[in-house]
Structures are given as structure tokens and as C-alpha cells.
Amino acid sequence: LWLSGVAGSGKSSIALSVALEAHHSGVLGAYYCFNTAHQAQLNPSNLFTTIACQLAARDKATEKHLITMTQACDILIQKSTNPSVQLHTFLLPLLTPASNSASGQLCRIIVIDAVDE
């Protein structure tokens, strides 16, 4: 689901509602909000590593898989702030059908609330 619209049209409210409903239904994988009040949350280099950590915190099999992937990575990849490297190294492998079936998860909803600027 991709929401777009002018600033102030309610996209963030919808994103939060979706995240809360997913949480209450037990299917929320991660929620990330680019918060203008917190500089660290405006940095895109934190996006995929944060989501990967949230996924791992909700599921022991995913946590184990993430630890194994991290240990197998070169230190330069582990420390990379490149969002593309992070996406392909840490997040996408956690979302493959194999990792989902290993953890018993049928569905994981990830909500990303971006800023309008």
C-alpha cells in the first residue's frame, strides 16, 4: 500500500492506524516514522537496519537469522550507511519465503511513514 497526497492530508494518521491495527492483530513486523523532531530518525541510513532489528525483536527465528547474516558479513558491510547495501544485506533476506516459513510467520506488515519534504 502506498499513500500519497499533499502535506496535512492525513497520510501519517492512516499509517499510524494501520500500524496499530497490525500490532493488535499480531502481524506488525516494523514501524518506522521519519520524525522531524529527532535528527536520527530523519537519516535514511537508519531505516533498514532499524526495521531489521524490529523484525528480529518480534520473532526469535528472525533474530537468529539476522545474527547469522551479520556474523557472515564483512565488517565494511556491517558498518555501511548505504541504504541500498542495508536493504539487500539485512532486510530483504528476512522477508524471503524461506525465512517466513522458518519462523512460522505468514505475514509481516512493515509501515514506513516518510516526511512530506
GROMACS .gro file of C-alpha atoms in nm:
model
  117
    1LEU     CA    1   0.000   0.000   0.000
    2TRP     CA    2   0.143   0.336  -0.098
    3LEU     CA    3  -0.021   0.653   0.032
    4SER     CA    4   0.049   0.984  -0.135
    5GLY     CA    5  -0.107   1.325  -0.106
    6VAL     CA    6  -0.044   1.683  -0.011
    7ALA     CA    7   0.102   1.771   0.327
    8GLY     CA    8  -0.157   1.760   0.602
    9SER     CA    9  -0.394   1.526   0.417
   10GLY     CA   10  -0.377   1.256   0.687
   11LYS     CA   11  -0.120   1.011   0.550
   12SER     CA   12   0.062   0.986   0.883
   13SER     CA   13  -0.263   0.929   1.071
   14ILE     CA   14  -0.353   0.646   0.834
   15ALA     CA   15  -0.004   0.497   0.861
   16LEU     CA   16  -0.023   0.502   1.241
   17SER     CA   17  -0.372   0.349   1.236
   18VAL     CA   18  -0.251   0.070   1.007
   19ALA     CA   19   0.049   0.007   1.235
   20LEU     CA   20  -0.169  -0.003   1.547
   21GLU     CA   21  -0.420  -0.240   1.387
   22ALA     CA   22  -0.138  -0.464   1.261
   23HIS     CA   23   0.013  -0.464   1.612
   24HIS     CA   24  -0.319  -0.557   1.773
   25SER     CA   25  -0.366  -0.832   1.510
   26GLY     CA   26  -0.016  -0.967   1.576
   27VAL     CA   27   0.114  -0.908   1.224
   28LEU     CA   28   0.317  -0.588   1.266
   29GLY     CA   29   0.673  -0.652   1.161
   30ALA     CA   30   0.806  -0.298   1.200
   31TYR     CA   31   0.703   0.066   1.214
   32TYR     CA   32   0.939   0.347   1.119
   33CYS     CA   33   0.848   0.714   1.117
   34PHE     CA   34   1.081   0.978   0.978
   35ASN     CA   35   1.032   1.212   1.272
   36THR     CA   36   1.128   1.574   1.208
   37ALA     CA   37   1.173   1.627   1.583
   38HIS     CA   38   1.454   1.369   1.601
   39GLN     CA   39   1.757   1.403   1.372
   40ALA     CA   40   1.846   1.033   1.396
   41GLN     CA   41   1.502   0.941   1.261
   42LEU     CA   42   1.549   1.170   0.960
   43ASN     CA   43   1.861   0.986   0.850
   44PRO     CA   44   1.775   0.729   0.580
   45SER     CA   45   2.084   0.527   0.675
   46ASN     CA   46   1.895   0.418   0.990
   47LEU     CA   47   1.584   0.296   0.807
   48PHE     CA   48   1.662  -0.062   0.703
   49THR     CA   49   1.878  -0.155   0.999
   50THR     CA   50   1.606  -0.031   1.235
   51ILE     CA   51   1.339  -0.229   1.051
   52ALA     CA   52   1.558  -0.542   1.053
   53CYS     CA   53   1.611  -0.505   1.429
   54GLN     CA   54   1.238  -0.456   1.491
   55LEU     CA   55   1.160  -0.769   1.286
   56ALA     CA   56   1.417  -0.964   1.487
   57ALA     CA   57   1.280  -0.836   1.818
   58ARG     CA   58   0.936  -0.977   1.732
   59ASP     CA   59   1.048  -1.324   1.628
   60LYS     CA   60   1.326  -1.547   1.768
   61ALA     CA   61   1.385  -1.732   1.438
   62THR     CA   62   1.424  -1.398   1.257
   63GLU     CA   63   1.659  -1.277   1.532
   64LYS     CA   64   1.873  -1.588   1.491
   65HIS     CA   65   1.877  -1.546   1.112
   66LEU     CA   66   1.980  -1.178   1.142
   67ILE     CA   67   2.263  -1.265   1.384
   68THR     CA   68   2.388  -1.533   1.145
   69MET     CA   69   2.373  -1.293   0.849
   70THR     CA   70   2.553  -1.021   1.043
   71GLN     CA   71   2.831  -1.254   1.155
   72ALA     CA   72   2.881  -1.373   0.797
   73CYS     CA   73   2.915  -1.018   0.663
   74ASP     CA   74   3.232  -0.828   0.606
   75ILE     CA   75   3.282  -0.553   0.866
   76LEU     CA   76   3.253  -0.288   0.593
   77ILE     CA   77   2.907  -0.415   0.503
   78GLN     CA   78   2.806  -0.429   0.871
   79LYS     CA   79   2.908  -0.065   0.915
   80SER     CA   80   2.766   0.055   0.583
   81THR     CA   81   2.537   0.357   0.591
   82ASN     CA   82   2.434   0.298   0.229
   83PRO     CA   83   2.059   0.227   0.236
   84SER     CA   84   2.083   0.002  -0.072
   85VAL     CA   85   2.351  -0.215   0.089
   86GLN     CA   86   2.149  -0.234   0.409
   87LEU     CA   87   1.830  -0.324   0.222
   88HIS     CA   88   1.992  -0.607   0.026
   89THR     CA   89   2.209  -0.737   0.311
   90PHE     CA   90   1.989  -0.713   0.617
   91LEU     CA   91   1.623  -0.660   0.528
   92LEU     CA   92   1.538  -0.846   0.207
   93PRO     CA   93   1.680  -1.179   0.329
   94LEU     CA   94   1.449  -1.154   0.632
   95LEU     CA   95   1.147  -1.117   0.405
   96THR     CA   96   1.205  -1.416   0.179
   97PRO     CA   97   0.952  -1.701   0.176
   98ALA     CA   98   1.217  -1.932   0.326
   99SER     CA   99   1.275  -1.709   0.628
  100ASN     CA  100   0.900  -1.660   0.673
  101SER     CA  101   0.829  -2.032   0.675
  102ALA     CA  102   1.124  -2.099   0.907
  103SER     CA  103   0.985  -1.853   1.160
  104GLY     CA  104   0.625  -1.966   1.116
  105GLN     CA  105   0.516  -1.618   1.011
  106LEU     CA  106   0.258  -1.592   0.737
  107CYS     CA  107   0.258  -1.216   0.707
  108ARG     CA  108   0.461  -0.925   0.833
  109ILE     CA  109   0.341  -0.571   0.782
  110ILE     CA  110   0.605  -0.300   0.768
  111VAL     CA  111   0.484   0.058   0.791
  112ILE     CA  112   0.715   0.343   0.689
  113ASP     CA  113   0.590   0.696   0.744
  114ALA     CA  114   0.803   0.942   0.547
  115VAL     CA  115   0.814   1.320   0.569
  116ASP     CA  116   0.648   1.537   0.306
  117GLU     CA  117   0.953   1.747   0.221
   0.00000   0.00000   0.00000
